[in-house]
Each structure stands twice: as structure tokens, then as C-alpha cells.
CSV table of C-alpha atoms and ligand atoms in Angstrom, one decimal:
chain,number,residue,atom,x,y,z
V,23,UNK,CA,0.0,0.0,0.0
V,24,UNK,CA,1.2,3.5,-0.8
V,25,UNK,CA,1.8,5.8,2.1
V,26,UNK,CA,-0.2,9.0,2.1
V,27,UNK,CA,0.6,12.2,3.8
V,28,UNK,CA,-0.9,15.6,4.8
V,29,UNK,CA,0.6,19.0,4.5
V,30,UNK,CA,2.7,20.8,7.0
V,31,UNK,CA,0.0,22.9,8.4
V,32,UNK,CA,-1.8,19.9,9.9
V,33,UNK,CA,1.3,18.1,11.2
V,34,UNK,CA,1.0,17.1,14.8
V,35,UNK,CA,-2.6,15.9,14.6
V,36,UNK,CA,-3.2,12.3,14.1
V,37,UNK,CA,0.4,11.3,13.3
V,38,UNK,CA,2.5,8.6,14.7
V,39,UNK,CA,6.0,9.4,15.8
V,40,UNK,CA,8.7,7.0,14.3
V,41,UNK,CA,11.9,6.1,16.1
V,42,UNK,CA,13.9,8.5,14.0
V,43,UNK,CA,11.7,11.4,15.3
V,44,UNK,CA,9.4,13.6,13.1
V,45,UNK,CA,6.1,12.3,12.0
V,46,UNK,CA,5.0,9.3,10.0
V,47,UNK,CA,2.3,10.3,7.5
V,48,UNK,CA,-1.1,8.9,8.2
V,49,UNK,CA,-2.4,6.2,5.9
V,50,UNK,CA,-5.8,6.9,4.3
V,51,UNK,CA,-7.5,4.6,1.9
V,52,UNK,CA,-10.6,5.7,0.0
V,53,UNK,CA,-13.0,3.2,-1.6
V,54,UNK,CA,-14.7,4.9,-4.5
V,55,UNK,CA,-16.7,4.3,-7.7
V,56,UNK,CA,-16.6,6.3,-10.9
V,57,UNK,CA,-19.0,9.3,-11.0
V,58,UNK,CA,-20.1,8.7,-7.4
V,59,UNK,CA,-21.6,11.9,-6.0
V,60,UNK,CA,-21.0,10.9,-2.4
V,61,UNK,CA,-17.4,10.0,-3.2
V,62,UNK,CA,-16.9,13.4,-4.8
V,63,UNK,CA,-17.9,15.0,-1.5
V,64,UNK,CA,-15.0,13.3,0.2
V,65,UNK,CA,-12.6,13.9,-2.7
V,66,UNK,CA,-13.3,17.7,-2.4
V,67,UNK,CA,-12.8,17.6,1.4
V,68,UNK,CA,-9.6,15.7,1.3
V,69,UNK,CA,-8.1,18.1,-1.3
V,70,UNK,CA,-9.3,21.1,0.7
V,71,UNK,CA,-7.3,19.8,3.7
V,72,UNK,CA,-4.3,18.9,1.5
V,73,UNK,CA,-4.7,15.2,2.4
V,74,UNK,CA,-3.9,12.4,0.0
V,75,UNK,CA,-5.4,9.0,-0.1
V,76,UNK,CA,-4.8,5.7,-1.8
V,77,UNK,CA,-7.8,4.9,-4.0
V,78,UNK,CA,-9.6,1.6,-4.3
V,79,UNK,CA,-11.9,1.9,-7.2
V,80,UNK,CA,-14.9,-0.6,-7.2
V,81,UNK,CA,-17.5,-1.1,-9.7
V,82,UNK,CA,-21.2,-1.4,-8.7
V,83,UNK,CA,-21.2,-4.9,-10.3
V,84,UNK,CA,-18.7,-6.1,-7.8
V,85,UNK,CA,-18.8,-4.5,-4.4
V,86,UNK,CA,-16.9,-7.2,-2.6
V,87,UNK,CA,-13.8,-5.1,-1.8
V,88,UNK,CA,-16.0,-2.5,0.0
V,89,UNK,CA,-18.2,-5.1,1.6
V,90,UNK,CA,-15.1,-6.9,2.9
V,91,UNK,CA,-13.7,-3.8,4.5
V,92,UNK,CA,-16.8,-2.2,5.8
V,93,UNK,CA,-19.6,-4.8,6.0
V,94,UNK,CA,-21.8,-2.8,3.6
V,95,UNK,CA,-21.7,-2.1,-0.1
V,96,UNK,CA,-21.9,1.7,-0.5
V,97,UNK,CA,-19.1,4.1,-1.3
V,98,UNK,CA,-17.4,6.1,0.0
V,99,UNK,CA,-15.6,4.3,2.7
V,100,UNK,CA,-12.5,5.8,4.2
V,101,UNK,CA,-10.0,3.7,6.0
V,102,UNK,CA,-7.8,5.7,8.4
V,103,UNK,CA,-5.4,3.3,10.2
V,104,UNK,CA,-7.6,1.0,12.2
V,105,UNK,CA,-10.8,3.0,11.7
V,106,UNK,CA,-13.2,2.2,8.9
V,107,UNK,CA,-15.6,5.0,8.2
V,108,UNK,CA,-18.6,4.6,5.8
V,109,UNK,CA,-20.9,7.5,4.8
V,110,UNK,CA,-19.7,10.7,3.2
V,111,UNK,CA,-20.9,13.1,5.9
V,112,UNK,CA,-19.4,10.9,8.7
V,113,UNK,CA,-16.2,11.0,6.7
V,114,UNK,CA,-16.3,14.8,6.5
V,115,UNK,CA,-16.8,15.0,10.2
V,116,UNK,CA,-13.9,12.5,10.8
V,117,UNK,CA,-11.6,14.6,8.7
V,118,UNK,CA,-12.6,17.8,10.5
V,119,UNK,CA,-12.0,16.3,13.9
V,120,UNK,CA,-8.6,14.9,13.0
V,121,UNK,CA,-7.4,17.6,10.7
V,122,UNK,CA,-9.2,20.8,11.7
V,123,UNK,CA,-7.2,23.1,9.5
V,124,UNK,CA,-8.2,24.4,7.1
V,125,UNK,CA,-11.7,24.1,8.4
V,126,UNK,CA,-14.8,22.7,6.7
V,127,UNK,CA,-17.1,23.4,9.6
V,128,UNK,CA,-17.4,26.7,11.6
V,129,UNK,CA,-15.8,26.8,15.0
V,130,UNK,CA,-18.6,28.8,16.4
V,131,UNK,CA,-21.3,26.5,17.9
V,132,UNK,CA,-24.3,28.2,16.6
V,133,UNK,CA,-23.0,28.5,13.0
V,134,UNK,CA,-21.9,24.9,13.2
V,135,UNK,CA,-25.4,23.8,14.3
V,136,UNK,CA,-26.7,25.7,11.2
V,137,UNK,CA,-24.4,23.8,9.0
V,138,UNK,CA,-25.5,20.5,10.6
V,139,UNK,CA,-29.1,21.4,9.9
V,140,UNK,CA,-28.2,22.1,6.3
V,141,UNK,CA,-26.4,18.8,5.9
V,142,UNK,CA,-29.4,16.9,7.4
V,143,UNK,CA,-31.8,18.9,5.2
V,144,UNK,CA,-29.8,18.1,2.1
V,145,UNK,CA,-29.5,14.4,2.8
V,146,UNK,CA,-32.9,13.7,4.3
V,147,UNK,CA,-35.2,16.3,2.5
V,148,UNK,CA,-33.6,17.6,-0.7
V,149,UNK,CA,-32.6,14.2,-1.9
V,150,UNK,CA,-36.1,12.7,-1.6
V,151,UNK,CA,-37.3,14.3,-4.9
V,152,UNK,CA,-34.5,12.9,-7.1
V,153,UNK,CA,-34.5,9.5,-5.4
V,154,UNK,CA,-38.3,9.3,-5.8
V,155,UNK,CA,-38.1,10.3,-9.5
V,156,UNK,CA,-35.3,7.7,-10.1
V,157,UNK,CA,-37.3,5.0,-8.4
V,158,UNK,CA,-40.4,5.9,-10.5
V,159,UNK,CA,-38.4,5.9,-13.8
V,160,UNK,CA,-37.1,2.4,-12.9
V,161,UNK,CA,-40.7,1.1,-12.9
V,162,UNK,CA,-42.0,-0.7,-16.0
V,163,UNK,CA,-44.6,2.0,-16.5
V,164,UNK,CA,-43.4,5.2,-14.8
V,165,UNK,CA,-46.2,7.4,-13.4
V,166,UNK,CA,-45.4,10.9,-14.7
V,167,UNK,CA,-48.1,12.5,-12.5
V,168,UNK,CA,-46.2,11.1,-9.5
V,169,UNK,CA,-43.0,12.6,-10.9
V,170,UNK,CA,-44.3,16.1,-11.6
V,171,UNK,CA,-44.4,17.5,-8.0
V,172,UNK,CA,-41.0,16.1,-7.2
V,173,UNK,CA,-39.7,17.7,-10.4
V,174,UNK,CA,-41.2,21.0,-9.3
V,175,UNK,CA,-39.6,20.7,-5.9
V,176,UNK,CA,-36.2,20.2,-7.5
V,177,UNK,CA,-36.6,23.2,-9.7
V,178,UNK,CA,-37.8,25.3,-6.8
V,179,UNK,CA,-34.7,24.4,-4.8
V,180,UNK,CA,-32.6,26.2,-7.4
V,181,UNK,CA,-34.0,29.5,-6.0
V,182,UNK,CA,-33.0,28.5,-2.5
V,183,UNK,CA,-29.4,27.8,-3.6
V,184,UNK,CA,-29.4,31.1,-5.5
V,185,UNK,CA,-30.5,32.9,-2.3
V,186,UNK,CA,-27.9,31.1,-0.2
V,187,UNK,CA,-25.3,32.6,-2.5
V,188,UNK,CA,-26.6,36.2,-2.3
V,189,UNK,CA,-23.6,38.3,-1.3
V,190,UNK,CA,-21.2,35.5,-0.7
V,191,UNK,CA,-19.2,33.0,-2.8
V,192,UNK,CA,-20.1,29.8,-1.0
V,193,UNK,CA,-23.3,28.3,0.5
V,194,UNK,CA,-22.4,29.1,4.1
V,195,UNK,CA,-20.3,32.2,3.8
V,196,UNK,CA,-17.2,33.5,2.0
V,197,UNK,CA,-15.2,30.3,2.5
V,198,UNK,CA,-15.6,26.8,1.1
V,199,UNK,CA,-17.3,24.5,3.7
V,200,UNK,CA,-18.9,21.1,4.2
V,201,UNK,CA,-22.1,22.5,2.8
V,202,UNK,CA,-20.4,23.1,-0.6
V,203,UNK,CA,-18.8,19.6,-0.4
V,204,UNK,CA,-22.1,18.0,0.3
V,205,UNK,CA,-24.3,19.9,-2.2
V,206,UNK,CA,-22.0,20.4,-5.2
V,207,UNK,CA,-21.7,16.9,-6.5
V,208,UNK,CA,-25.5,16.8,-6.9
V,209,UNK,CA,-26.3,20.4,-7.8
V,210,UNK,CA,-23.5,20.6,-10.4
V,211,UNK,CA,-25.7,18.6,-12.8
V,212,UNK,CA,-27.7,21.8,-13.3
V,213,UNK,CA,-24.9,22.6,-15.8
V,214,UNK,CA,-22.3,19.9,-15.8
V,215,UNK,CA,-22.3,16.3,-16.9
V,216,UNK,CA,-19.5,14.1,-18.1
V,217,UNK,CA,-20.6,12.5,-21.4
V,218,UNK,CA,-19.3,9.1,-20.1
V,219,UNK,CA,-21.6,9.4,-17.0
V,220,UNK,CA,-24.8,7.5,-17.9
V,221,UNK,CA,-26.2,6.9,-14.5
V,222,UNK,CA,-30.0,7.3,-14.3
V,223,UNK,CA,-29.8,9.2,-11.0
V,224,UNK,CA,-27.5,11.8,-12.6
V,225,UNK,CA,-29.8,12.1,-15.6
V,226,UNK,CA,-32.6,12.9,-13.2
V,227,UNK,CA,-30.5,15.6,-11.6
V,228,UNK,CA,-29.6,17.1,-15.0
V,229,UNK,CA,-33.1,17.0,-16.4
V,230,UNK,CA,-34.7,18.5,-13.3
V,231,UNK,CA,-32.1,21.1,-12.3
V,232,UNK,CA,-31.3,22.6,-15.7
V,233,UNK,CA,-30.4,26.3,-15.3
V,234,UNK,CA,-31.6,27.5,-18.7
V,235,UNK,CA,-29.8,30.8,-18.3
V,236,UNK,CA,-31.3,31.7,-14.9
V,237,UNK,CA,-29.7,31.6,-11.4
V,238,UNK,CA,-26.4,33.4,-12.2
V,239,UNK,CA,-25.0,33.1,-8.7
V,240,UNK,CA,-25.6,29.4,-8.6
V,241,UNK,CA,-24.1,29.1,-12.1
V,242,UNK,CA,-20.9,30.9,-10.9
V,243,UNK,CA,-20.8,28.8,-7.7
V,244,UNK,CA,-20.8,25.6,-9.8
V,245,UNK,CA,-17.9,26.9,-11.9
V,246,UNK,CA,-16.1,28.1,-8.7
V,247,UNK,CA,-16.4,24.8,-6.9
V,248,UNK,CA,-15.8,22.8,-10.0
V,249,UNK,CA,-12.4,24.5,-10.3
V,250,UNK,CA,-11.3,23.1,-7.0
V,251,UNK,CA,-9.0,20.1,-6.8
V,252,UNK,CA,-10.2,16.6,-5.8
V,253,UNK,CA,-8.2,13.7,-4.4
X,14,GSH,N1,-25.3,7.9,2.9
X,14,GSH,C1,-24.2,7.4,2.1
X,14,GSH,C2,-24.8,7.0,0.7
X,14,GSH,C3,-23.7,6.3,-0.1
X,14,GSH,C4,-24.3,5.9,-1.5
X,14,GSH,O1,-25.5,5.9,-1.7
X,14,GSH,N2,-23.3,5.7,-2.3
X,14,GSH,C5,-23.6,5.4,-3.7
X,14,GSH,C6,-22.7,6.0,-4.7
X,14,GSH,S1,-22.9,7.8,-4.7
X,14,GSH,C7,-23.4,3.9,-3.9
X,14,GSH,O2,-22.5,3.3,-3.4
X,14,GSH,N3,-24.3,3.3,-4.7
X,14,GSH,C8,-24.3,2.0,-5.0
X,14,GSH,C9,-25.6,1.5,-5.3
X,14,GSH,O3,-26.6,2.1,-4.8
X,14,GSH,O4,-25.8,0.6,-6.1
X,14,GSH,C10,-23.1,8.5,1.9
X,14,GSH,O5,-23.5,9.7,2.1
X,14,GSH,O6,-22.0,8.1,1.7
């Protein structure tokens, strides 16, 4: 396995000390799949913190490597030494607690709670509409009347993101945060899609979030976050 390391600014947190003195770099391993939205959350977060990770790329047809390591089949999974962490938001929180600088979460308790609320809303509320549309489209005879209100909910959410970006460059303020990590890989489909990416869920995002010339702040945010590095 390749060793991975973090940048000088985070040295002293989470490192083991070798006999020769100094710090041994931490070993991070990221289980991922091509075009995975939830993996991209972690890829953005790792790069923001100047951390590197060895990648284990799985295909959805054979999840055995990720099942073997984590007991479940979804990516991302991060392995940090003896710790095996599934779930993108749990991984973001793990990275923050171990490598707090540069931050992804506010230090102030009230602002941090607001960001926690956003992450829960995004995962538990916002995602319901595209998940429901995808499930309906997978039926033999999709019920388009059932899809319509969810499609409207998705389009309406574009106004909400536009408003969150009023007067600031990122969803929760001037700086890049866990909110941007969590939302970007999904909301980006409003204007970006890799031609090789043929996942139905991503087509649902693209079809129902299309910007069509409106929402200039959201459009600029997608470009801004898309310009960031990923691990
Ligand atoms: N709550 C998990 C969800 C993980 C998840 O759904 N991962 C997708 C990739 S984006 C996956 O592994 N899908 C495989 C499948 O559903 O077949 C997280 O946030 O990481």
C-alpha cells in the first residue's frame, strides 16, 4: 500500500512518531466508484485539507472489496489506520475532527449547528425528490403524474441555492465549507455532466435542475467549486 501524507499545516494531529523522530504520515484509503456523488464530497474535502489517499476503485457490479472492509456495499468508505468510516458526511466530520485546518465546519457552535441542519436537510429532505423520480423511472410504466411534483420541488430548490449565494461566494459564507462539499456533487448537474456518465440518477439531476440561463450566482458557484481540486 502506498503511504499517504498531509501538509505541514496539519502536522502534529493524528500522526504517529517514528523512532527516528518527526512524523510518519497517516495512511488513508478511499473506496470509490466512478462518478459517485458521495465520493466526490470526500474527494473535495480531502483536497481542501491537502490530504492524500490511496484509492480503491470498485464497480457497482462487484462491491466485494468495499463489503469486505466495511460490511456494507456503498461508497465512499474511508480507512484511516484502524478506523473504517462509511458514509460521506461521517467521513467529512472525521476529517474535520482529526485535521481541523483548514476548516470545513465553523468553529462557532451556533454556526456549526446551522451547517449541521443544512447537511441533514440536504440528505434527508432535498434528496427525496430525485430519489423518488429515479425509483419511478425504474418502474416498468413510470407514473409521470407522480414525478411532476418532485420535479417542481427540485426546480424550486434552485431559487433556494441562489438565495444562499446572495452576497457570498459559498453556500455558508465567503469560504468553502462542508455545505459546498455536500451539495456540489449533486447540484452541479444543473450545468455539468461528463458524457461518459450515464447513471440514471445523474440524468434525473440534470433533467430537473437545468439552469436554462437563470440563477447566475448558482451558475458561478458551480464553476467556482468545479475549479477546486479533488483527491
Ligand atoms: N449515505 C451514504 C450514501 C452512499 C451511497 O449511496 N453511495 C452510492 C454512490 S454515490 C453507492 O454506493 N451506490 C451503489 C448502489 O446504490 O448501487 C453516503 O453519504 O456516503
